Amino acid sequence: MSNAGNWAIVLALALTLAACGEREAAPGGEGAPAATPTPVEAATPAPVLDDAGLRAVCRAVLSVVHEQQPADLTADALSDGVVSLSWPAPVDGGRRTAECRVSGDVVSWRPTGLPDDAQERWMDTAQDPILRFAQDGETITVIQTQPDGSTSRTDVALNGQEAR
């Protein structure tokens, strides 16, 4: 067989092997691609928030992030879509502070009042959890997606309290 014939066989085998690699494995089978999580909130669009709703969402989300009761968080100010919040510091009796903003159903926040200004960054990088919310009446569900893809859901009941 000639060199041209050998090359034709090698090319045919290479194309066949390449085509095999493009097929997906059967679900659940060995080598099956990992399931792509479907965002929980994709089924319902994020509500357009008024000032009170923005305060309520920020209080709910930061209460989950900082393991506080929503009633303990106070929305001290709201300016240009950014809510400034504070709550009792659990150790020294002082106050902790943060800012929060909402874009669609995604919530980002940053600590404020820290001794090192460099630590007062928005927690919205690839190394930070993604925080989303869904609202059903007086209940705000906070969905945290960790950088490793794991998720948790926490329902926060506002119990008719005015968003402070």
Short mmCIF file of N, CA and C in Angstrom, two decimals:
data_model
loop_
_atom_site.label_atom_id
_atom_site.label_comp_id
_atom_site.label_asym_id
_atom_site.label_seq_id
_atom_site.Cartn_x
_atom_site.Cartn_y
_atom_site.Cartn_z
N MET A 1 0.84 -1.17 0.00
CA MET A 1 0.00 0.00 0.00
C MET A 1 0.89 1.23 0.00
N SER A 2 0.44 2.27 -0.67
CA SER A 2 1.24 3.48 -0.81
C SER A 2 1.11 4.35 0.44
N ASN A 3 2.03 5.34 0.51
CA ASN A 3 1.95 6.30 1.61
C ASN A 3 0.63 7.05 1.60
N ALA A 4 0.12 7.38 0.42
CA ALA A 4 -1.16 8.09 0.31
C ALA A 4 -2.28 7.23 0.89
N GLY A 5 -2.24 5.93 0.66
CA GLY A 5 -3.26 5.02 1.20
C GLY A 5 -3.19 4.94 2.72
N ASN A 6 -1.97 4.92 3.26
CA ASN A 6 -1.79 4.89 4.71
C ASN A 6 -2.33 6.17 5.35
N TRP A 7 -2.03 7.30 4.71
CA TRP A 7 -2.51 8.58 5.24
C TRP A 7 -4.02 8.65 5.21
N ALA A 8 -4.63 8.11 4.19
CA ALA A 8 -6.09 8.12 4.08
C ALA A 8 -6.71 7.31 5.23
N ILE A 9 -6.11 6.19 5.55
CA ILE A 9 -6.61 5.35 6.65
C ILE A 9 -6.43 6.07 7.98
N VAL A 10 -5.26 6.66 8.19
CA VAL A 10 -5.00 7.39 9.43
C VAL A 10 -5.97 8.56 9.58
N LEU A 11 -6.21 9.28 8.50
CA LEU A 11 -7.13 10.41 8.53
C LEU A 11 -8.55 9.95 8.84
N ALA A 12 -8.98 8.85 8.22
CA ALA A 12 -10.32 8.31 8.46
C ALA A 12 -10.47 7.89 9.92
N LEU A 13 -9.46 7.24 10.47
CA LEU A 13 -9.51 6.83 11.88
C LEU A 13 -9.54 8.05 12.80
N ALA A 14 -8.75 9.06 12.50
CA ALA A 14 -8.71 10.28 13.32
C ALA A 14 -10.06 10.97 13.31
N LEU A 15 -10.68 11.08 12.14
CA LEU A 15 -12.00 11.70 12.05
C LEU A 15 -13.06 10.88 12.79
N THR A 16 -12.99 9.57 12.70
CA THR A 16 -13.94 8.71 13.41
C THR A 16 -13.79 8.87 14.91
N LEU A 17 -12.55 8.88 15.40
CA LEU A 17 -12.32 9.06 16.84
C LEU A 17 -12.76 10.44 17.31
N ALA A 18 -12.52 11.45 16.51
CA ALA A 18 -12.94 12.81 16.87
C ALA A 18 -14.45 12.89 16.95
N ALA A 19 -15.14 12.26 16.02
CA ALA A 19 -16.61 12.28 16.03
C ALA A 19 -17.15 11.55 17.25
N CYS A 20 -16.51 10.48 17.66
CA CYS A 20 -16.96 9.75 18.85
C CYS A 20 -16.86 10.60 20.09
N GLY A 21 -15.84 11.44 20.17
CA GLY A 21 -15.66 12.29 21.34
C GLY A 21 -16.71 13.37 21.46
N GLU A 22 -17.41 13.70 20.37
CA GLU A 22 -18.41 14.76 20.40
C GLU A 22 -19.76 14.28 20.93
N ARG A 23 -19.98 12.97 20.95
CA ARG A 23 -21.25 12.47 21.44
C ARG A 23 -21.27 12.52 22.96
N GLU A 24 -22.46 12.75 23.52
CA GLU A 24 -22.60 12.76 24.98
C GLU A 24 -22.86 11.35 25.45
N ALA A 25 -22.34 11.03 26.60
CA ALA A 25 -22.61 9.73 27.19
C ALA A 25 -24.06 9.69 27.65
N ALA A 26 -24.57 8.49 27.74
CA ALA A 26 -25.95 8.32 28.21
C ALA A 26 -26.05 8.83 29.64
N PRO A 27 -27.19 9.46 29.99
CA PRO A 27 -27.34 9.97 31.35
C PRO A 27 -27.09 8.88 32.38
N GLY A 28 -26.31 9.21 33.38
CA GLY A 28 -26.04 8.28 34.46
C GLY A 28 -24.97 7.26 34.13
N GLY A 29 -24.56 7.16 32.89
CA GLY A 29 -23.56 6.18 32.51
C GLY A 29 -22.17 6.67 32.88
N GLU A 30 -21.21 5.75 32.74
CA GLU A 30 -19.84 6.13 33.05
C GLU A 30 -19.40 7.20 32.07
N GLY A 31 -18.78 8.22 32.58
CA GLY A 31 -18.31 9.30 31.74
C GLY A 31 -19.41 10.30 31.39
N ALA A 32 -20.57 10.15 32.01
CA ALA A 32 -21.66 11.08 31.74
C ALA A 32 -21.27 12.46 32.25
N PRO A 33 -21.60 13.49 31.49
CA PRO A 33 -21.26 14.84 31.94
C PRO A 33 -22.01 15.17 33.21
N ALA A 34 -21.40 15.98 34.04
CA ALA A 34 -22.05 16.38 35.29
C ALA A 34 -23.31 17.17 34.95
N ALA A 35 -24.33 16.99 35.77
CA ALA A 35 -25.58 17.72 35.55
C ALA A 35 -25.33 19.20 35.76
N THR A 36 -25.90 20.00 34.90
CA THR A 36 -25.80 21.44 35.03
C THR A 36 -26.96 21.90 35.88
N PRO A 37 -26.68 22.53 37.03
CA PRO A 37 -27.78 22.94 37.88
C PRO A 37 -28.63 23.99 37.19
N THR A 38 -29.93 23.85 37.34
CA THR A 38 -30.85 24.83 36.80
C THR A 38 -31.14 25.83 37.90
N PRO A 39 -30.98 27.12 37.61
CA PRO A 39 -31.25 28.10 38.65
C PRO A 39 -32.69 27.99 39.13
N VAL A 40 -32.86 27.95 40.43
CA VAL A 40 -34.18 27.82 41.04
C VAL A 40 -35.05 29.00 40.66
N GLU A 41 -34.46 30.16 40.59
CA GLU A 41 -35.21 31.37 40.37
C GLU A 41 -35.51 31.65 38.91
N ALA A 42 -35.07 30.79 38.00
CA ALA A 42 -35.28 31.04 36.59
C ALA A 42 -36.76 30.96 36.22
N ALA A 43 -37.55 30.22 36.98
CA ALA A 43 -38.96 30.04 36.66
C ALA A 43 -39.77 31.31 36.89
N THR A 44 -39.36 32.10 37.84
CA THR A 44 -40.11 33.32 38.12
C THR A 44 -39.18 34.52 38.01
N PRO A 45 -39.59 35.53 37.26
CA PRO A 45 -38.72 36.70 37.13
C PRO A 45 -38.62 37.45 38.45
N ALA A 46 -37.48 38.09 38.65
CA ALA A 46 -37.27 38.86 39.88
C ALA A 46 -38.21 40.06 39.87
N PRO A 47 -38.80 40.35 41.02
CA PRO A 47 -39.70 41.50 41.07
C PRO A 47 -38.93 42.81 40.99
N VAL A 48 -39.62 43.82 40.52
CA VAL A 48 -39.04 45.16 40.56
C VAL A 48 -39.29 45.67 41.97
N LEU A 49 -38.23 46.04 42.65
CA LEU A 49 -38.34 46.41 44.06
C LEU A 49 -38.49 47.91 44.25
N ASP A 50 -39.42 48.30 45.10
CA ASP A 50 -39.48 49.68 45.53
C ASP A 50 -38.50 49.83 46.70
N ASP A 51 -38.41 51.00 47.29
CA ASP A 51 -37.45 51.22 48.38
C ASP A 51 -37.68 50.27 49.55
N ALA A 52 -38.94 50.07 49.93
CA ALA A 52 -39.23 49.17 51.06
C ALA A 52 -38.85 47.73 50.71
N GLY A 53 -39.11 47.32 49.48
CA GLY A 53 -38.75 45.97 49.07
C GLY A 53 -37.25 45.78 49.03
N LEU A 54 -36.52 46.78 48.57
CA LEU A 54 -35.06 46.72 48.55
C LEU A 54 -34.51 46.58 49.97
N ARG A 55 -35.06 47.36 50.89
CA ARG A 55 -34.61 47.25 52.29
C ARG A 55 -34.92 45.85 52.83
N ALA A 56 -36.11 45.34 52.55
CA ALA A 56 -36.50 44.02 53.06
C ALA A 56 -35.60 42.92 52.51
N VAL A 57 -35.32 42.95 51.22
CA VAL A 57 -34.46 41.92 50.61
C VAL A 57 -33.06 41.99 51.21
N CYS A 58 -32.52 43.19 51.34
CA CYS A 58 -31.18 43.32 51.92
C CYS A 58 -31.15 42.83 53.36
N ARG A 59 -32.16 43.17 54.14
CA ARG A 59 -32.22 42.70 55.53
C ARG A 59 -32.27 41.17 55.56
N ALA A 60 -33.11 40.58 54.71
CA ALA A 60 -33.24 39.12 54.70
C ALA A 60 -31.93 38.44 54.30
N VAL A 61 -31.32 38.91 53.21
CA VAL A 61 -30.10 38.27 52.72
C VAL A 61 -28.96 38.43 53.72
N LEU A 62 -28.76 39.63 54.24
CA LEU A 62 -27.65 39.80 55.19
C LEU A 62 -27.92 39.12 56.51
N SER A 63 -29.18 38.94 56.88
CA SER A 63 -29.46 38.18 58.11
C SER A 63 -29.02 36.73 57.94
N VAL A 64 -29.17 36.19 56.73
CA VAL A 64 -28.72 34.82 56.47
C VAL A 64 -27.20 34.76 56.42
N VAL A 65 -26.59 35.68 55.70
CA VAL A 65 -25.13 35.69 55.55
C VAL A 65 -24.45 35.82 56.91
N HIS A 66 -25.00 36.68 57.78
CA HIS A 66 -24.35 36.95 59.07
C HIS A 66 -25.00 36.23 60.24
N GLU A 67 -25.92 35.30 59.92
CA GLU A 67 -26.57 34.47 60.94
C GLU A 67 -27.19 35.31 62.05
N GLN A 68 -28.00 36.29 61.62
CA GLN A 68 -28.71 37.18 62.54
C GLN A 68 -30.21 37.07 62.29
N GLN A 69 -31.00 37.55 63.22
CA GLN A 69 -32.44 37.66 63.00
C GLN A 69 -32.70 38.89 62.13
N PRO A 70 -33.60 38.79 61.15
CA PRO A 70 -33.87 39.95 60.30
C PRO A 70 -34.28 41.19 61.10
N ALA A 71 -35.00 41.00 62.20
CA ALA A 71 -35.44 42.13 63.02
C ALA A 71 -34.27 42.86 63.66
N ASP A 72 -33.11 42.18 63.79
CA ASP A 72 -31.94 42.81 64.40
C ASP A 72 -31.20 43.73 63.42
N LEU A 73 -31.47 43.58 62.12
CA LEU A 73 -30.82 44.43 61.12
C LEU A 73 -31.66 45.67 60.87
N THR A 74 -31.00 46.80 60.84
CA THR A 74 -31.66 48.07 60.57
C THR A 74 -31.12 48.64 59.28
N ALA A 75 -32.04 49.02 58.39
CA ALA A 75 -31.65 49.72 57.17
C ALA A 75 -31.52 51.18 57.55
N ASP A 76 -30.28 51.64 57.71
CA ASP A 76 -30.00 52.99 58.19
C ASP A 76 -30.14 54.05 57.10
N ALA A 77 -29.86 53.68 55.85
CA ALA A 77 -29.92 54.67 54.77
C ALA A 77 -30.10 53.93 53.45
N LEU A 78 -30.60 54.69 52.47
CA LEU A 78 -30.76 54.18 51.11
C LEU A 78 -30.41 55.31 50.16
N SER A 79 -29.41 55.06 49.31
CA SER A 79 -28.97 56.08 48.37
C SER A 79 -28.51 55.43 47.08
N ASP A 80 -29.08 55.85 45.97
CA ASP A 80 -28.70 55.34 44.65
C ASP A 80 -28.77 53.82 44.57
N GLY A 81 -29.80 53.21 45.16
CA GLY A 81 -29.98 51.77 45.10
C GLY A 81 -29.10 50.97 46.05
N VAL A 82 -28.37 51.64 46.93
CA VAL A 82 -27.51 50.95 47.90
C VAL A 82 -28.08 51.17 49.29
N VAL A 83 -28.34 50.07 49.99
CA VAL A 83 -28.88 50.13 51.34
C VAL A 83 -27.73 49.99 52.32
N SER A 84 -27.67 50.89 53.30
CA SER A 84 -26.68 50.78 54.39
C SER A 84 -27.40 50.15 55.56
N LEU A 85 -26.83 49.08 56.10
CA LEU A 85 -27.45 48.34 57.20
C LEU A 85 -26.50 48.26 58.39
N SER A 86 -27.10 48.04 59.56
CA SER A 86 -26.29 47.81 60.76
C SER A 86 -27.03 46.83 61.65
N TRP A 87 -26.28 46.19 62.55
CA TRP A 87 -26.84 45.24 63.51
C TRP A 87 -25.87 45.10 64.66
N PRO A 88 -26.37 44.61 65.80
CA PRO A 88 -25.49 44.46 66.97
C PRO A 88 -24.36 43.47 66.70
N ALA A 89 -23.16 43.85 67.05
CA ALA A 89 -22.02 42.95 66.92
C ALA A 89 -22.16 41.86 67.98
N PRO A 90 -22.03 40.60 67.60
CA PRO A 90 -22.28 39.52 68.55
C PRO A 90 -21.25 39.40 69.67
N VAL A 91 -20.07 39.96 69.51
CA VAL A 91 -19.01 39.75 70.50
C VAL A 91 -18.81 40.95 71.41
N ASP A 92 -18.61 42.13 70.83
CA ASP A 92 -18.19 43.27 71.65
C ASP A 92 -19.29 44.26 71.99
N GLY A 93 -20.51 44.01 71.53
CA GLY A 93 -21.61 44.92 71.86
C GLY A 93 -21.66 46.15 70.98
N GLY A 94 -20.74 46.28 70.04
CA GLY A 94 -20.77 47.42 69.11
C GLY A 94 -21.77 47.16 68.00
N ARG A 95 -21.55 47.79 66.86
CA ARG A 95 -22.42 47.59 65.71
C ARG A 95 -21.58 47.19 64.51
N ARG A 96 -22.09 46.25 63.76
CA ARG A 96 -21.48 45.88 62.48
C ARG A 96 -22.27 46.59 61.40
N THR A 97 -21.61 46.92 60.30
CA THR A 97 -22.26 47.63 59.21
C THR A 97 -21.89 47.02 57.87
N ALA A 98 -22.80 47.20 56.90
CA ALA A 98 -22.57 46.70 55.55
C ALA A 98 -23.45 47.49 54.59
N GLU A 99 -23.13 47.36 53.31
CA GLU A 99 -23.96 47.93 52.26
C GLU A 99 -24.43 46.78 51.38
N CYS A 100 -25.59 46.99 50.76
CA CYS A 100 -26.22 45.95 49.96
C CYS A 100 -26.84 46.59 48.73
N ARG A 101 -26.78 45.87 47.61
CA ARG A 101 -27.44 46.32 46.39
C ARG A 101 -28.03 45.10 45.68
N VAL A 102 -29.05 45.35 44.88
CA VAL A 102 -29.75 44.28 44.20
C VAL A 102 -29.79 44.57 42.71
N SER A 103 -29.48 43.56 41.91
CA SER A 103 -29.57 43.66 40.46
C SER A 103 -30.36 42.44 39.98
N GLY A 104 -31.61 42.66 39.57
CA GLY A 104 -32.46 41.53 39.20
C GLY A 104 -32.76 40.73 40.44
N ASP A 105 -32.36 39.46 40.46
CA ASP A 105 -32.55 38.64 41.65
C ASP A 105 -31.23 38.35 42.36
N VAL A 106 -30.16 39.04 41.96
CA VAL A 106 -28.84 38.84 42.56
C VAL A 106 -28.56 39.96 43.55
N VAL A 107 -28.11 39.57 44.73
CA VAL A 107 -27.80 40.52 45.79
C VAL A 107 -26.30 40.50 46.03
N SER A 108 -25.69 41.67 46.11
CA SER A 108 -24.28 41.74 46.49
C SER A 108 -24.17 42.68 47.69
N TRP A 109 -23.14 42.47 48.46
CA TRP A 109 -22.96 43.24 49.68
C TRP A 109 -21.48 43.46 49.92
N ARG A 110 -21.21 44.40 50.82
CA ARG A 110 -19.83 44.62 51.24
C ARG A 110 -19.84 45.09 52.69
N PRO A 111 -18.85 44.64 53.46
CA PRO A 111 -18.73 45.13 54.84
C PRO A 111 -18.25 46.58 54.82
N THR A 112 -18.67 47.34 55.79
CA THR A 112 -18.20 48.72 55.94
C THR A 112 -17.77 48.92 57.38
N GLY A 113 -17.07 50.02 57.62
CA GLY A 113 -16.63 50.34 58.97
C GLY A 113 -15.50 49.47 59.48
N LEU A 114 -14.75 48.86 58.57
CA LEU A 114 -13.64 48.00 58.98
C LEU A 114 -12.37 48.84 59.13
N PRO A 115 -11.44 48.39 59.97
CA PRO A 115 -10.20 49.15 60.14
C PRO A 115 -9.37 49.23 58.85
N ASP A 116 -9.47 48.21 58.00
CA ASP A 116 -8.70 48.17 56.76
C ASP A 116 -9.66 48.39 55.59
N ASP A 117 -9.55 49.55 54.94
CA ASP A 117 -10.44 49.89 53.82
C ASP A 117 -10.38 48.85 52.70
N ALA A 118 -9.24 48.18 52.53
CA ALA A 118 -9.09 47.18 51.46
C ALA A 118 -10.04 46.00 51.65
N GLN A 119 -10.46 45.76 52.89
CA GLN A 119 -11.39 44.65 53.15
C GLN A 119 -12.84 45.03 52.86
N GLU A 120 -13.09 46.29 52.58
CA GLU A 120 -14.45 46.76 52.31
C GLU A 120 -14.75 46.64 50.82
N ARG A 121 -14.67 45.42 50.31
CA ARG A 121 -14.92 45.18 48.89
C ARG A 121 -16.29 44.53 48.70
N TRP A 122 -16.85 44.70 47.52
CA TRP A 122 -18.10 44.02 47.20
C TRP A 122 -17.84 42.53 47.10
N MET A 123 -18.69 41.76 47.72
CA MET A 123 -18.55 40.30 47.74
C MET A 123 -19.23 39.73 46.50
N ASP A 124 -18.63 40.00 45.34
CA ASP A 124 -19.24 39.56 44.08
C ASP A 124 -18.21 39.01 43.10
N THR A 125 -17.13 38.44 43.64
CA THR A 125 -16.12 37.84 42.77
C THR A 125 -16.39 36.35 42.65
N ALA A 126 -15.64 35.68 41.81
CA ALA A 126 -15.82 34.23 41.61
C ALA A 126 -15.54 33.43 42.88
N GLN A 127 -14.80 34.01 43.83
CA GLN A 127 -14.50 33.30 45.08
C GLN A 127 -15.60 33.48 46.13
N ASP A 128 -16.59 34.33 45.86
CA ASP A 128 -17.65 34.61 46.82
C ASP A 128 -18.92 33.84 46.44
N PRO A 129 -19.74 33.53 47.43
CA PRO A 129 -21.03 32.90 47.11
C PRO A 129 -21.89 33.86 46.28
N ILE A 130 -22.69 33.29 45.40
CA ILE A 130 -23.68 34.07 44.66
C ILE A 130 -24.95 34.05 45.49
N LEU A 131 -25.50 35.22 45.75
CA LEU A 131 -26.69 35.34 46.58
C LEU A 131 -27.85 35.76 45.69
N ARG A 132 -28.91 34.95 45.70
CA ARG A 132 -30.11 35.26 44.94
C ARG A 132 -31.29 35.24 45.90
N PHE A 133 -32.39 35.85 45.46
CA PHE A 133 -33.58 35.82 46.30
C PHE A 133 -34.81 35.59 45.45
N ALA A 134 -35.83 35.07 46.10
CA ALA A 134 -37.16 34.95 45.52
C ALA A 134 -38.12 35.36 46.63
N GLN A 135 -39.18 36.07 46.28
CA GLN A 135 -40.10 36.56 47.30
C GLN A 135 -41.49 36.02 47.05
N ASP A 136 -42.10 35.56 48.14
CA ASP A 136 -43.48 35.09 48.09
C ASP A 136 -44.20 35.71 49.28
N GLY A 137 -44.87 36.80 49.06
CA GLY A 137 -45.56 37.49 50.15
C GLY A 137 -44.57 38.01 51.16
N GLU A 138 -44.74 37.60 52.40
CA GLU A 138 -43.88 38.03 53.49
C GLU A 138 -42.66 37.13 53.69
N THR A 139 -42.45 36.19 52.78
CA THR A 139 -41.30 35.29 52.89
C THR A 139 -40.33 35.56 51.74
N ILE A 140 -39.09 35.74 52.11
CA ILE A 140 -38.01 35.91 51.13
C ILE A 140 -37.12 34.67 51.24
N THR A 141 -36.96 33.99 50.12
CA THR A 141 -36.08 32.83 50.07
C THR A 141 -34.71 33.29 49.59
N VAL A 142 -33.70 32.99 50.37
CA VAL A 142 -32.31 33.35 50.04
C VAL A 142 -31.63 32.09 49.53
N ILE A 143 -31.12 32.15 48.31
CA ILE A 143 -30.43 31.02 47.69
C ILE A 143 -28.96 31.39 47.58
N GLN A 144 -28.12 30.62 48.27
CA GLN A 144 -26.67 30.84 48.23
C GLN A 144 -26.03 29.75 47.39
N THR A 145 -25.27 30.13 46.37
CA THR A 145 -24.52 29.18 45.57
C THR A 145 -23.05 29.42 45.84
N GLN A 146 -22.41 28.41 46.41
CA GLN A 146 -21.00 28.50 46.77
C GLN A 146 -20.14 28.35 45.52
N PRO A 147 -18.89 28.80 45.57
CA PRO A 147 -18.00 28.66 44.41
C PRO A 147 -17.85 27.22 43.92
N ASP A 148 -18.04 26.23 44.80
CA ASP A 148 -17.93 24.83 44.38
C ASP A 148 -19.22 24.31 43.74
N GLY A 149 -20.26 25.17 43.65
CA GLY A 149 -21.52 24.78 43.02
C GLY A 149 -22.58 24.31 43.98
N SER A 150 -22.23 24.06 45.23
CA SER A 150 -23.24 23.63 46.20
C SER A 150 -24.17 24.80 46.52
N THR A 151 -25.41 24.48 46.83
CA THR A 151 -26.38 25.52 47.11
C THR A 151 -27.09 25.26 48.43
N SER A 152 -27.60 26.33 48.99
CA SER A 152 -28.46 26.22 50.18
C SER A 152 -29.58 27.24 50.02
N ARG A 153 -30.71 26.92 50.61
CA ARG A 153 -31.88 27.79 50.57
C ARG A 153 -32.33 28.05 51.99
N THR A 154 -32.64 29.29 52.27
CA THR A 154 -33.14 29.67 53.59
C THR A 154 -34.34 30.58 53.40
N ASP A 155 -35.45 30.22 54.02
CA ASP A 155 -36.64 31.06 53.99
C ASP A 155 -36.60 32.02 55.17
N VAL A 156 -36.80 33.29 54.88
CA VAL A 156 -36.80 34.32 55.91
C VAL A 156 -38.18 34.94 55.94
N ALA A 157 -38.89 34.77 57.07
CA ALA A 157 -40.20 35.36 57.23
C ALA A 157 -40.04 36.75 57.84
N LEU A 158 -40.60 37.73 57.17
CA LEU A 158 -40.50 39.09 57.67
C LEU A 158 -41.59 39.39 58.68
N ASN A 159 -42.60 38.51 58.79
CA ASN A 159 -43.65 38.61 59.78
C ASN A 159 -44.33 39.98 59.81
N GLY A 160 -44.53 40.53 58.63
CA GLY A 160 -45.24 41.80 58.54
C GLY A 160 -44.50 42.98 59.10
N GLN A 161 -43.23 42.79 59.48
CA GLN A 161 -42.45 43.90 60.02
C GLN A 161 -42.12 44.88 58.90
N GLU A 162 -42.20 46.13 59.20
CA GLU A 162 -41.81 47.13 58.23
C GLU A 162 -40.31 47.00 57.98
N ALA A 163 -39.92 47.09 56.71
CA ALA A 163 -38.50 47.03 56.40
C ALA A 163 -37.84 48.29 56.93
N ARG A 164 -36.96 48.08 57.92
CA ARG A 164 -36.30 49.23 58.54
C ARG A 164 -35.01 49.55 57.85
#
